[in-house]
PDB file of C-alpha atoms in Angstrom:
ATOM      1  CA  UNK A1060     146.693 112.403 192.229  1.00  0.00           C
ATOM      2  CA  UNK A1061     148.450 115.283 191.450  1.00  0.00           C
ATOM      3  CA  UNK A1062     148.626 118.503 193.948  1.00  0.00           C
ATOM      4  CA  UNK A1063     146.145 120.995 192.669  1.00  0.00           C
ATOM      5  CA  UNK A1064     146.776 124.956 192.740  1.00  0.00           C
ATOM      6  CA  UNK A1065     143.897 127.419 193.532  1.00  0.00           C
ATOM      7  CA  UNK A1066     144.674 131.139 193.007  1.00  0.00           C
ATOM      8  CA  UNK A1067     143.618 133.443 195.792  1.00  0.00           C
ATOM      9  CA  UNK A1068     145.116 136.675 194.690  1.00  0.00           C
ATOM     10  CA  UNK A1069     147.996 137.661 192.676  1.00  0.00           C
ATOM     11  CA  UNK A1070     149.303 141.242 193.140  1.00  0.00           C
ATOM     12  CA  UNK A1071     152.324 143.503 191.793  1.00  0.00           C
ATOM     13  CA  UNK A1072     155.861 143.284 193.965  1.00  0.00           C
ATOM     14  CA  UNK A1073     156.132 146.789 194.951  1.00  0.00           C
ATOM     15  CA  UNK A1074     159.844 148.739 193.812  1.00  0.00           C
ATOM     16  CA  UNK A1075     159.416 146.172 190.322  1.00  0.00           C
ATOM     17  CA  UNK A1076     158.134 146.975 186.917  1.00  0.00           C
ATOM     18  CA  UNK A1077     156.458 143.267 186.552  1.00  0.00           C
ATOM     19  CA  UNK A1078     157.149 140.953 189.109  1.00  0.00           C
ATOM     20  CA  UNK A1079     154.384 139.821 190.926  1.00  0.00           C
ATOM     21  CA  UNK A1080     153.419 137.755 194.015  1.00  0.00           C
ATOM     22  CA  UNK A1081     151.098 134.668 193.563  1.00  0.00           C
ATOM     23  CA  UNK A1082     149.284 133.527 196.626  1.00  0.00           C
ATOM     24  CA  UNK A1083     147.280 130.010 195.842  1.00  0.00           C
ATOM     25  CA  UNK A1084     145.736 127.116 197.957  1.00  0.00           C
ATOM     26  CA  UNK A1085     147.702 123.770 197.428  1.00  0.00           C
ATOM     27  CA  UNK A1086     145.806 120.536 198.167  1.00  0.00           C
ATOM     28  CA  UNK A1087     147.857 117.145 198.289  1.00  0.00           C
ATOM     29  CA  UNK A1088     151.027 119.429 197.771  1.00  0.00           C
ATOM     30  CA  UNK A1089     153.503 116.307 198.734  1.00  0.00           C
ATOM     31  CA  UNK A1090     151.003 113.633 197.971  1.00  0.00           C
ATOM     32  CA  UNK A1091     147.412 111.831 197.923  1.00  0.00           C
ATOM     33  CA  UNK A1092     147.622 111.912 202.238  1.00  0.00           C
ATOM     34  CA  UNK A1093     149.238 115.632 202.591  1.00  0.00           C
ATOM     35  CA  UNK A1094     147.475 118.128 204.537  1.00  0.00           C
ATOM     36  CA  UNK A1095     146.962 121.569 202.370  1.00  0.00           C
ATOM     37  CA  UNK A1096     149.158 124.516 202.455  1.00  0.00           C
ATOM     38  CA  UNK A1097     149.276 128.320 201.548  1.00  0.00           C
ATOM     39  CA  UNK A1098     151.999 128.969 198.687  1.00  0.00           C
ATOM     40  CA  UNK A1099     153.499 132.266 198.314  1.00  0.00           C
ATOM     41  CA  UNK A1100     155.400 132.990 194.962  1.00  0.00           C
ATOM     42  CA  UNK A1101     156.966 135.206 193.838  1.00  0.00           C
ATOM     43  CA  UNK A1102     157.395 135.700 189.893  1.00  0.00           C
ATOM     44  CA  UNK A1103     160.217 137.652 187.773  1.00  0.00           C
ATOM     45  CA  UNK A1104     158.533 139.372 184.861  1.00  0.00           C
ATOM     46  CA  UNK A1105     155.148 137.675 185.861  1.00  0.00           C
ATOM     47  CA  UNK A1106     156.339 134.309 184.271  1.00  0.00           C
ATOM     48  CA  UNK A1107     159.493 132.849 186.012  1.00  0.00           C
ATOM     49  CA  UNK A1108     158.611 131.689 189.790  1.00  0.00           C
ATOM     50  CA  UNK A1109     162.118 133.171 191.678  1.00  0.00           C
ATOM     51  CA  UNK A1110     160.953 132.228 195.347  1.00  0.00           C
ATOM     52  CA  UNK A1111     158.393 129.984 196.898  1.00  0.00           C
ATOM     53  CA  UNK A1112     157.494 129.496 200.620  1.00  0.00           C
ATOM     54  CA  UNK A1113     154.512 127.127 201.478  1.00  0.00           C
ATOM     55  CA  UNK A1114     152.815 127.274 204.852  1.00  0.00           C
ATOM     56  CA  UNK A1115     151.197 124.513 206.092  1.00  0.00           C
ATOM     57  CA  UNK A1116     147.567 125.975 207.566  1.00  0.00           C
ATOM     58  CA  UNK A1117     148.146 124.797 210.991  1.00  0.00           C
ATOM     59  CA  UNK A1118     151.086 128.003 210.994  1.00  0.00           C
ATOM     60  CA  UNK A1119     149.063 130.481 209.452  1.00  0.00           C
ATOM     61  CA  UNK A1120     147.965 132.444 212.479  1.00  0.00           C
ATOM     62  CA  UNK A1121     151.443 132.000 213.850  1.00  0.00           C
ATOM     63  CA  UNK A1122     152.930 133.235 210.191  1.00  0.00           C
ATOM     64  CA  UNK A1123     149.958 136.487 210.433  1.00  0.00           C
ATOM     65  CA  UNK A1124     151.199 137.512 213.671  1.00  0.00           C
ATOM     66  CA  UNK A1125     155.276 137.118 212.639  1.00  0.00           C
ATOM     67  CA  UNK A1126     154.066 139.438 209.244  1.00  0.00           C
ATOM     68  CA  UNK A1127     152.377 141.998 212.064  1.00  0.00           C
ATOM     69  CA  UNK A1128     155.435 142.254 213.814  1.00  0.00           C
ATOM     70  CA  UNK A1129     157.621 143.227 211.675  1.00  0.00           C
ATOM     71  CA  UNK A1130     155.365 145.544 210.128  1.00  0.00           C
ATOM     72  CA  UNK A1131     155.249 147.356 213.908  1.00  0.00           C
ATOM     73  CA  UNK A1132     159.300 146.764 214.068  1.00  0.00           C
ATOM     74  CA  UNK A1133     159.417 148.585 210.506  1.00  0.00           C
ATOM     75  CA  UNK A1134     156.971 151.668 211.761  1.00  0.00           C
ATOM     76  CA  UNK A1135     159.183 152.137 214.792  1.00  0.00           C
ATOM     77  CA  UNK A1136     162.645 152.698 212.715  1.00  0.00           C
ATOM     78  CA  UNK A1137     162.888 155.813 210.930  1.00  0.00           C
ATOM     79  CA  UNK A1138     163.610 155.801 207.383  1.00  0.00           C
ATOM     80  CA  UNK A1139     164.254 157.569 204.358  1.00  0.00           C
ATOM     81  CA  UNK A1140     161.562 158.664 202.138  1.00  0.00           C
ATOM     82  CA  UNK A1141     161.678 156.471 198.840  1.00  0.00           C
ATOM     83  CA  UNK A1142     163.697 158.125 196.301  1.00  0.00           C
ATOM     84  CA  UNK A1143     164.173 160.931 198.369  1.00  0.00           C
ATOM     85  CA  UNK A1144     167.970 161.514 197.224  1.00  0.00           C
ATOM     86  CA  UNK A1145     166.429 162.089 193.846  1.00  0.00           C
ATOM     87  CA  UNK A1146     163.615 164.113 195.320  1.00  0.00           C
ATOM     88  CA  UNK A1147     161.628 162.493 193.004  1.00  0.00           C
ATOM     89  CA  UNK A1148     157.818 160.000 193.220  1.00  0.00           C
ATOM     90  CA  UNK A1149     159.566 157.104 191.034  1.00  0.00           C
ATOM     91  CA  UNK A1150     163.070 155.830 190.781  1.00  0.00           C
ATOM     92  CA  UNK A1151     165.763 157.397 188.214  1.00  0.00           C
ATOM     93  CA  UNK A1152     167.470 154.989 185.447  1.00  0.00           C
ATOM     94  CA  UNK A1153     168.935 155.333 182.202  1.00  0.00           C
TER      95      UNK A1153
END
């Protein structure tokens, strides 16, 4: 049997125009006796997967609490507003 995908959420990559990040449940992902796993995709112009990491279940908490500390270690360096050299909401472009 086949692995089967389950969509949980998709959402927009921020900083893109259209790419997207696909989060879906995987059963049997390597086979008919393979544990499930979280995949996390990423997709170029909604279409073309570009990345893919899958996490077995048993890591999840471990992988939540990774994700929460480097959101703390990215609050606790200063940066530059976004787009601030073009003092500006959105990027600039031709």
């Amino acid at each position: 049997m086949p692995a089967k995908h389950i969509e949980v959420k998709t959402f927009k990559l921020a900083h893109t125009t259209d790419d997207v990040v696909k989060i879906e449940h995987v059963e049997k992902p390597y086979g008919e006796y393979s544990s499930p796993v979280v995949s996390i995709a990423v997709y170029s112009h909604g279409k073309t997967k570009v990345s893919e990491v899958e996490i077995p279940y048993e890591n999840i908490q471990e992988f939540l609490k990774a994700l929460n500390e480097s959101i703390a270690l990215c609050e606790s360096i200063p940066h530059n507003p976004i787009h601030g050299e073009l003092n500006s909401e959105i990027g600039g472009g031709a």
